[in-house]
Amino acid sequence: MNCWRVQNLIAPFLDDELPTPESEAVAEHLEECPPCRDVIEGCAALPDFPRVELDADVESTLWSEFDRCLASRIAHSLTEPPPGEVAAGGLMHGDLRVPRTFAAAAAAMVVMLVGWNWMTYERLDRLEASIEERDALIVALQDRVAEGAPADAFALGTDPETSLEVLLPAHAPGPMVLGSTRMPNPYRTTNYRVAANPSPTLIR
Amino acid sequence: MGRAALKLVPTKSAKTISDDEIKAISAQNRDRAFDLVVRKYRDRIYYHALYITKDSQEAFDVAQDVFVRGYHEHRLFDDGFRIKAWLFRVCTNRCYNIVRDKHRRGGILDRLGKQTEVLTKQHKAIDDVLARELSEGMARAMDELSLDHRTILTLRYFNDLSYQEIADTLQIKLGTVMSRLSRAKVRLHEILQETEAE
């Protein structure tokens, strides 16, 4: 038995609460270890624990007042929920104490999960809308081609004011602006040649 | 459940009666059994709270809370229910809340009306006695212990709880009671040695 273990058994050893084999092991260690022997002798020599000694009159008055107050509180509690169900520093349910920090962390996690789910559904909704829009634009381009317009006559672009996708003439006068168009779909970005067209036409 | 009729019971019989005998009485008269529980444990619960909170008013309120909860505890007189450990556990948890959060709960008595002058004087007298005791070597050393160490020493050496009862009260393992109690005594010894060296 080592010193650390012995010093964790000082109180039950002195109180004669240890089983015989362990008590003998502690005694054997003490014979060979002066430091542990000094510690245990010091603990054995501790003075008696202090007790508050009250005058008989004070104590008598205290208990009569205690009984009177207790009777009043019990009568009062019968008309209200019993006290002590919520304790400062935590929530109490029966004998279970829920620390305030745990409750706050759990509430924060719930809020984050709800918020994440809401954002995810919002993104899914926007993704579906952008796919529908893209499909409509492709159909419009195909219709134009079917009507005889050359395939490269139009290009998909983005209205800089509304950020909506538009079909623009591919060869327009004026400077050509190269850039990337950020689609409403957050998972894809596509580069388009955007023409400097003062009045883009939304094709649907 | 009607209003509790707290009757005067000779202190000697209330102190010596066992919990099993109280439970047997509860089958016939629950209020009478509750009276006996209060008489048997009120001073121990009060002093236990006093040594932890070091304030007579707080200790008084805590002791009241414990017994009001006990009155509403439907399992109190059930077979196998450990009344003593439960009372000390509720008391200890209340005291921990008060000491750690430093939140006064003195408003409880305000609900029932103004505290009597007599009671105020009693609490003042008790606080004076406590302050005097805490200025002495051993009590002052105990005052410097951590809350956990002070509590376990009070449970064992003031309230004479067994190791198993302490384990039930604090809801820790028996081995933890042994090591924590040992560490508390060692720390107390160190504090006293440091004080003597000064």
Short mmCIF file of C-alpha atoms in Angstrom, two decimals:
data_model
loop_
_atom_site.label_atom_id
_atom_site.label_comp_id
_atom_site.label_asym_id
_atom_site.label_seq_id
_atom_site.Cartn_x
_atom_site.Cartn_y
_atom_site.Cartn_z
CA MET A 1 0.00 0.00 0.00
CA ASN A 2 1.47 3.39 -0.99
CA CYS A 3 1.43 6.72 0.84
CA TRP A 4 -1.27 8.23 -1.38
CA ARG A 5 -3.63 5.35 -0.66
CA VAL A 6 -2.90 5.40 3.06
CA GLN A 7 -3.57 9.12 3.36
CA ASN A 8 -6.95 8.58 1.68
CA LEU A 9 -7.83 6.06 4.39
CA ILE A 10 -6.78 8.05 7.46
CA ALA A 11 -10.32 8.91 8.58
CA PRO A 12 -11.82 5.39 8.38
CA PHE A 13 -8.64 3.97 9.93
CA LEU A 14 -8.93 6.30 12.92
CA ASP A 15 -12.71 5.75 13.11
CA ASP A 16 -12.21 1.97 12.96
CA GLU A 17 -14.38 1.76 9.87
CA LEU A 18 -11.94 -0.14 7.66
CA PRO A 19 -12.24 -3.87 6.97
CA THR A 20 -9.57 -5.89 8.81
CA PRO A 21 -7.30 -6.67 5.81
CA GLU A 22 -7.12 -3.01 4.79
CA SER A 23 -6.67 -1.85 8.37
CA GLU A 24 -3.73 -4.25 8.79
CA ALA A 25 -2.22 -3.06 5.50
CA VAL A 26 -2.43 0.56 6.66
CA ALA A 27 -0.88 -0.31 10.04
CA GLU A 28 1.94 -2.17 8.30
CA HIS A 29 2.64 0.83 6.06
CA LEU A 30 2.67 3.19 9.05
CA GLU A 31 5.37 1.11 10.74
CA GLU A 32 7.64 1.68 7.77
CA CYS A 33 6.71 5.24 6.75
CA PRO A 34 7.51 8.05 9.24
CA PRO A 35 5.90 10.83 7.16
CA CYS A 36 2.56 9.01 6.99
CA ARG A 37 2.88 8.20 10.68
CA ASP A 38 3.34 11.91 11.47
CA VAL A 39 0.26 12.82 9.43
CA ILE A 40 -1.96 10.23 11.02
CA GLU A 41 -0.77 11.12 14.51
CA GLY A 42 -1.51 14.76 13.78
CA CYS A 43 -5.04 13.92 12.61
CA ALA A 44 -5.61 11.72 15.66
CA ALA A 45 -4.60 14.61 17.93
CA LEU A 46 -7.09 17.11 16.43
CA PRO A 47 -9.12 18.87 19.12
CA ASP A 48 -12.80 18.19 19.52
CA PHE A 49 -15.00 19.75 16.91
CA PRO A 50 -16.48 23.07 18.04
CA ARG A 51 -20.12 23.19 19.02
CA VAL A 52 -22.22 26.26 19.49
CA GLU A 53 -23.48 26.29 23.07
CA LEU A 54 -26.61 28.37 23.48
CA ASP A 55 -28.17 29.54 26.70
CA ALA A 56 -31.20 27.51 27.71
CA ASP A 57 -33.47 30.57 27.37
CA VAL A 58 -32.20 31.34 23.87
CA GLU A 59 -32.61 27.77 22.76
CA SER A 60 -36.07 27.45 24.26
CA THR A 61 -37.26 30.62 22.51
CA LEU A 62 -35.63 29.54 19.26
CA TRP A 63 -37.50 26.23 19.15
CA SER A 64 -40.85 27.67 20.16
CA GLU A 65 -40.51 30.24 17.36
CA PHE A 66 -39.37 27.50 15.01
CA ASP A 67 -42.49 25.44 15.69
CA ARG A 68 -44.74 28.47 15.29
CA CYS A 69 -43.14 29.51 11.98
CA LEU A 70 -43.13 25.96 10.65
CA ALA A 71 -46.84 25.51 11.35
CA SER A 72 -47.58 28.79 9.54
CA ARG A 73 -45.43 27.89 6.56
CA ILE A 74 -46.96 24.46 6.20
CA ALA A 75 -50.45 25.93 6.36
CA HIS A 76 -49.40 28.53 3.78
CA SER A 77 -47.80 25.91 1.54
CA LEU A 78 -51.02 23.92 1.41
CA THR A 79 -52.50 26.79 -0.59
CA GLU A 80 -49.41 27.14 -2.84
CA PRO A 81 -46.92 24.80 -4.55
CA PRO A 82 -44.32 23.54 -2.02
CA PRO A 83 -41.16 25.65 -1.87
CA GLY A 84 -37.79 24.50 -3.03
CA GLU A 85 -38.78 23.21 -6.45
CA VAL A 86 -36.64 25.92 -7.98
CA ALA A 87 -33.42 26.65 -6.26
CA ALA A 88 -31.12 29.50 -6.92
CA GLY A 89 -28.38 28.29 -9.19
CA GLY A 90 -30.36 25.57 -10.88
CA LEU A 91 -33.64 23.79 -11.41
CA MET A 92 -34.78 21.13 -9.01
CA HIS A 93 -37.04 18.27 -9.90
CA GLY A 94 -37.34 15.88 -7.03
CA ASP A 95 -33.78 15.04 -6.10
CA LEU A 96 -32.39 15.94 -9.50
CA ARG A 97 -30.52 19.19 -9.74
CA VAL A 98 -30.00 20.67 -13.26
CA PRO A 99 -27.23 23.23 -13.20
CA ARG A 100 -28.05 26.53 -14.75
CA THR A 101 -25.16 26.30 -17.19
CA PHE A 102 -26.36 22.92 -18.47
CA ALA A 103 -29.89 24.26 -18.98
CA ALA A 104 -28.53 27.31 -20.83
CA ALA A 105 -26.29 25.16 -23.04
CA ALA A 106 -29.19 22.80 -23.84
CA ALA A 107 -31.45 25.75 -24.72
CA ALA A 108 -28.74 27.24 -26.97
CA MET A 109 -28.33 23.91 -28.78
CA VAL A 110 -32.06 23.66 -29.38
CA VAL A 111 -32.14 27.21 -30.81
CA MET A 112 -29.17 26.43 -33.06
CA LEU A 113 -30.76 23.22 -34.33
CA VAL A 114 -34.05 24.98 -35.07
CA GLY A 115 -32.21 27.82 -36.80
CA TRP A 116 -30.08 25.42 -38.84
CA ASN A 117 -33.15 23.48 -39.95
CA TRP A 118 -34.92 26.70 -40.93
CA MET A 119 -31.93 27.92 -42.94
CA THR A 120 -31.58 24.56 -44.65
CA TYR A 121 -35.23 24.56 -45.70
CA GLU A 122 -34.89 28.16 -46.89
CA ARG A 123 -31.92 27.15 -49.06
CA LEU A 124 -33.78 24.17 -50.44
CA ASP A 125 -36.72 26.39 -51.33
CA ARG A 126 -34.43 28.87 -53.12
CA LEU A 127 -32.63 26.05 -54.91
CA GLU A 128 -35.91 24.67 -56.23
CA ALA A 129 -36.96 28.15 -57.38
CA SER A 130 -33.66 28.77 -59.19
CA ILE A 131 -33.85 25.37 -60.92
CA GLU A 132 -37.34 26.18 -62.15
CA GLU A 133 -36.17 29.56 -63.38
CA ARG A 134 -33.16 28.10 -65.18
CA ASP A 135 -35.37 25.48 -66.83
CA ALA A 136 -37.70 28.23 -68.05
CA LEU A 137 -34.80 30.23 -69.50
CA ILE A 138 -33.41 27.16 -71.28
CA VAL A 139 -36.82 26.46 -72.79
CA ALA A 140 -37.05 30.09 -73.96
CA LEU A 141 -33.60 29.91 -75.59
CA GLN A 142 -34.51 26.66 -77.29
CA ASP A 143 -37.70 28.27 -78.58
CA ARG A 144 -35.71 31.17 -79.98
CA VAL A 145 -33.33 28.79 -81.72
CA ALA A 146 -36.27 26.86 -83.13
CA GLU A 147 -37.64 30.13 -84.52
CA GLY A 148 -34.47 30.57 -86.50
CA ALA A 149 -32.20 32.64 -84.32
CA PRO A 150 -28.61 31.41 -84.21
CA ALA A 151 -27.67 29.58 -81.02
CA ASP A 152 -24.97 32.00 -80.12
CA ALA A 153 -27.20 35.02 -80.62
CA PHE A 154 -28.23 35.09 -77.03
CA ALA A 155 -26.49 34.57 -73.79
CA LEU A 156 -27.63 34.16 -70.22
CA GLY A 157 -26.78 37.13 -68.10
CA THR A 158 -27.78 38.80 -64.90
CA ASP A 159 -29.55 42.04 -64.46
CA PRO A 160 -27.20 43.95 -62.16
CA GLU A 161 -30.09 45.73 -60.47
CA THR A 162 -32.38 42.83 -59.74
CA SER A 163 -29.84 39.99 -59.92
CA LEU A 164 -32.35 38.10 -62.06
CA GLU A 165 -31.07 35.92 -64.87
CA VAL A 166 -31.82 37.38 -68.28
CA LEU A 167 -31.30 36.48 -71.94
CA LEU A 168 -29.24 39.14 -73.60
CA PRO A 169 -28.03 39.64 -77.15
CA ALA A 170 -24.58 38.04 -77.28
CA HIS A 171 -23.09 40.70 -79.58
CA ALA A 172 -24.17 44.05 -78.32
CA PRO A 173 -22.43 47.36 -78.95
CA GLY A 174 -20.40 48.71 -76.14
CA PRO A 175 -17.89 47.18 -73.77
CA MET A 176 -18.25 43.55 -72.82
CA VAL A 177 -18.11 42.97 -69.11
CA LEU A 178 -16.56 39.77 -67.99
CA GLY A 179 -17.53 38.51 -64.67
CA SER A 180 -19.13 35.75 -62.77
CA THR A 181 -22.77 35.65 -62.08
CA ARG A 182 -23.75 34.49 -58.68
CA MET A 183 -26.76 32.26 -59.03
CA PRO A 184 -29.41 32.12 -56.39
CA ASN A 185 -28.29 28.54 -56.05
CA PRO A 186 -25.54 28.79 -53.42
CA TYR A 187 -23.98 25.54 -54.56
CA ARG A 188 -23.03 26.72 -58.09
CA THR A 189 -21.43 29.74 -59.65
CA THR A 190 -21.32 30.16 -63.41
CA ASN A 191 -19.36 32.58 -65.52
CA TYR A 192 -21.35 34.52 -68.04
CA ARG A 193 -20.43 37.19 -70.50
CA VAL A 194 -22.56 40.08 -69.49
CA ALA A 195 -23.28 42.72 -72.04
CA ALA A 196 -23.54 46.33 -71.08
CA ASN A 197 -27.19 46.62 -71.99
CA PRO A 198 -29.06 49.54 -70.43
CA SER A 199 -32.41 47.80 -70.65
CA PRO A 200 -32.12 44.05 -70.32
CA THR A 201 -35.20 42.06 -71.16
CA LEU A 202 -36.32 39.35 -68.91
CA ILE A 203 -37.24 36.37 -71.06
CA ARG A 204 -39.55 33.82 -69.70
CA MET B 1 -53.92 16.21 4.38
CA GLY B 2 -55.00 18.71 7.02
CA ARG B 3 -53.13 21.42 8.77
CA ALA B 4 -50.16 20.09 10.74
CA ALA B 5 -50.90 20.14 14.44
CA LEU B 6 -47.54 20.64 16.07
CA LYS B 7 -47.89 19.47 19.61
CA LEU B 8 -45.34 19.62 22.34
CA VAL B 9 -43.66 16.28 22.69
CA PRO B 10 -41.24 15.56 25.52
CA THR B 11 -37.81 16.07 24.08
CA LYS B 12 -36.42 12.88 25.56
CA SER B 13 -38.82 10.56 23.79
CA ALA B 14 -38.55 12.49 20.52
CA LYS B 15 -34.78 12.14 20.57
CA THR B 16 -34.67 8.46 21.43
CA ILE B 17 -37.46 7.18 19.20
CA SER B 18 -36.23 5.33 16.11
CA ASP B 19 -37.22 6.13 12.55
CA ASP B 20 -38.88 2.72 12.22
CA GLU B 21 -41.07 3.45 15.24
CA ILE B 22 -42.02 6.82 13.72
CA LYS B 23 -42.96 5.08 10.47
CA ALA B 24 -45.15 2.66 12.41
CA ILE B 25 -46.93 5.63 14.06
CA SER B 26 -47.43 7.28 10.65
CA ALA B 27 -49.74 4.46 9.62
CA GLN B 28 -52.19 5.64 12.30
CA ASN B 29 -51.50 9.36 12.46
CA ARG B 30 -49.27 11.01 9.87
CA ASP B 31 -49.29 14.42 11.54
CA ARG B 32 -48.20 12.92 14.83
CA ALA B 33 -45.37 11.06 13.06
CA PHE B 34 -44.30 14.27 11.31
CA ASP B 35 -44.23 16.07 14.67
CA LEU B 36 -41.87 13.40 15.98
CA VAL B 37 -39.60 13.77 12.93
CA VAL B 38 -39.44 17.53 13.50
CA ARG B 39 -38.68 17.14 17.21
CA LYS B 40 -36.02 14.53 16.56
CA TYR B 41 -34.13 16.29 13.80
CA ARG B 42 -34.85 20.04 13.95
CA ASP B 43 -31.86 21.00 16.10
CA ARG B 44 -29.44 18.81 14.15
CA ILE B 45 -30.67 20.16 10.83
CA TYR B 46 -30.51 23.71 12.15
CA TYR B 47 -26.98 23.37 13.53
CA HIS B 48 -25.80 21.60 10.39
CA ALA B 49 -27.10 24.54 8.34
CA LEU B 50 -25.61 26.98 10.86
CA TYR B 51 -22.11 25.52 10.52
CA ILE B 52 -22.27 25.65 6.75
CA THR B 53 -23.96 29.01 6.20
CA LYS B 54 -22.55 30.64 9.38
CA ASP B 55 -25.71 32.73 9.67
CA SER B 56 -28.48 31.99 12.14
CA GLN B 57 -31.23 33.53 10.01
CA GLU B 58 -30.18 31.54 6.93
CA ALA B 59 -29.89 28.36 8.97
CA PHE B 60 -33.35 28.95 10.44
CA ASP B 61 -34.85 29.45 6.97
CA VAL B 62 -33.07 26.40 5.58
CA ALA B 63 -34.28 24.21 8.43
CA GLN B 64 -37.84 25.46 7.85
CA ASP B 65 -37.54 24.73 4.13
CA VAL B 66 -36.32 21.22 4.84
CA PHE B 67 -39.26 20.35 7.04
CA VAL B 68 -41.85 21.99 4.77
CA ARG B 69 -40.49 19.86 1.95
CA GLY B 70 -40.54 16.88 4.28
CA TYR B 71 -44.20 17.52 5.02
CA HIS B 72 -45.00 17.35 1.32
CA GLU B 73 -42.71 14.37 0.63
CA HIS B 74 -45.10 11.50 0.10
CA ARG B 75 -42.32 8.91 0.45
CA LEU B 76 -41.20 10.13 3.88
CA PHE B 77 -42.71 7.25 5.83
CA ASP B 78 -42.34 4.57 3.16
CA ASP B 79 -40.48 1.37 4.01
CA GLY B 80 -36.85 1.63 3.06
CA PHE B 81 -36.93 5.43 2.81
CA ARG B 82 -34.01 6.89 4.76
CA ILE B 83 -35.48 9.87 6.58
CA LYS B 84 -32.23 11.04 8.18
CA ALA B 85 -30.15 10.90 4.99
CA TRP B 86 -32.92 12.61 3.03
CA LEU B 87 -33.27 15.46 5.55
CA PHE B 88 -29.53 16.09 5.62
CA ARG B 89 -29.31 15.87 1.82
CA VAL B 90 -32.01 18.49 1.32
CA CYS B 91 -30.43 20.66 4.01
CA THR B 92 -26.95 20.35 2.48
CA ASN B 93 -28.18 21.17 -1.03
CA ARG B 94 -30.03 24.22 0.28
CA CYS B 95 -26.94 25.41 2.12
CA TYR B 96 -24.77 24.87 -0.96
CA ASN B 97 -27.15 27.02 -3.01
CA ILE B 98 -26.99 29.79 -0.43
CA VAL B 99 -23.24 29.73 0.03
CA ARG B 100 -22.30 29.33 -3.65
CA ASP B 101 -24.78 31.78 -5.10
CA LYS B 102 -24.70 34.16 -2.11
CA HIS B 103 -28.41 34.63 -2.58
CA ARG B 104 -30.33 35.52 0.49
CA ARG B 105 -33.63 33.76 0.98
CA GLY B 106 -34.72 35.82 3.89
CA GLY B 107 -37.87 36.84 2.02
CA ILE B 108 -39.58 33.58 2.98
CA LEU B 109 -40.61 34.83 6.38
CA ASP B 110 -41.78 38.08 4.84
CA ARG B 111 -44.60 36.22 3.14
CA LEU B 112 -46.01 35.27 6.48
CA GLY B 113 -45.71 38.63 8.09
CA LYS B 114 -43.06 40.60 9.83
CA GLN B 115 -40.49 38.60 11.73
CA THR B 116 -41.00 38.94 15.43
CA GLU B 117 -38.61 41.11 17.40
CA VAL B 118 -38.02 38.19 19.73
CA LEU B 119 -36.81 36.01 16.85
CA THR B 120 -34.59 38.79 15.53
CA LYS B 121 -32.95 39.08 18.92
CA GLN B 122 -32.45 35.31 19.10
CA HIS B 123 -30.72 35.26 15.72
CA LYS B 124 -28.52 38.16 16.77
CA ALA B 125 -27.57 36.36 19.98
CA ILE B 126 -26.80 33.16 18.09
CA ASP B 127 -24.72 35.01 15.50
CA ASP B 128 -22.73 36.60 18.32
CA VAL B 129 -22.05 33.19 19.86
CA LEU B 130 -21.09 31.78 16.47
CA ALA B 131 -18.74 34.69 15.77
CA ARG B 132 -17.09 34.13 19.14
CA GLU B 133 -16.72 30.38 18.47
CA LEU B 134 -15.33 30.97 14.99
CA SER B 135 -12.59 33.15 16.41
CA GLU B 136 -11.23 30.15 18.31
CA GLY B 137 -8.48 28.00 16.78
CA MET B 138 -10.33 24.87 15.70
CA ALA B 139 -13.45 26.66 14.53
CA ARG B 140 -11.38 29.24 12.68
CA ALA B 141 -9.46 26.47 10.96
CA MET B 142 -12.71 24.78 9.95
CA ASP B 143 -13.87 28.09 8.56
CA GLU B 144 -10.89 28.07 6.20
CA LEU B 145 -11.75 24.67 4.77
CA SER B 146 -13.51 24.30 1.44
CA LEU B 147 -17.27 23.95 1.52
CA ASP B 148 -17.07 20.21 0.68
CA HIS B 149 -14.56 19.50 3.45
CA ARG B 150 -16.43 21.55 6.04
CA THR B 151 -19.70 19.84 5.15
CA ILE B 152 -18.37 16.29 5.39
CA LEU B 153 -16.62 16.96 8.70
CA THR B 154 -19.83 18.47 10.10
CA LEU B 155 -21.88 15.49 8.94
CA ARG B 156 -19.49 12.99 10.48
CA TYR B 157 -18.21 14.57 13.66
CA PHE B 158 -21.04 16.89 14.63
CA ASN B 159 -24.07 15.04 13.36
CA ASP B 160 -22.63 11.54 13.91
CA LEU B 161 -23.74 10.22 10.56
CA SER B 162 -22.31 6.87 9.55
CA TYR B 163 -20.16 6.58 6.45
CA GLN B 164 -23.05 5.01 4.54
CA GLU B 165 -25.44 7.76 5.69
CA ILE B 166 -22.97 10.39 4.52
CA ALA B 167 -22.73 8.61 1.16
CA ASP B 168 -26.54 8.65 0.89
CA THR B 169 -26.73 12.28 1.96
CA LEU B 170 -24.12 13.58 -0.45
CA GLN B 171 -24.97 10.96 -3.12
CA ILE B 172 -21.36 9.88 -3.49
CA LYS B 173 -19.66 6.48 -3.21
CA LEU B 174 -18.52 5.07 0.09
CA GLY B 175 -14.89 5.16 -1.05
CA THR B 176 -15.28 8.84 -1.90
CA VAL B 177 -16.61 9.51 1.63
CA MET B 178 -13.52 7.84 3.10
CA SER B 179 -11.04 9.73 0.93
CA ARG B 180 -12.81 13.08 1.21
CA LEU B 181 -13.09 12.78 4.98
CA SER B 182 -9.42 11.81 5.19
CA ARG B 183 -8.35 14.72 3.01
CA ALA B 184 -10.48 17.09 5.09
CA LYS B 185 -8.79 15.97 8.31
CA VAL B 186 -5.34 16.24 6.76
CA ARG B 187 -6.13 19.74 5.50
CA LEU B 188 -7.48 20.74 8.89
CA HIS B 189 -4.30 19.49 10.52
CA GLU B 190 -2.19 21.50 8.02
CA ILE B 191 -4.18 24.69 8.70
CA LEU B 192 -3.76 24.30 12.45
CA GLN B 193 -0.03 23.76 12.04
CA GLU B 194 0.25 26.88 9.86
CA THR B 195 -1.70 28.86 12.45
CA GLU B 196 0.55 27.69 15.28
CA ALA B 197 3.63 28.53 13.25
CA GLU B 198 2.48 32.16 12.78
#
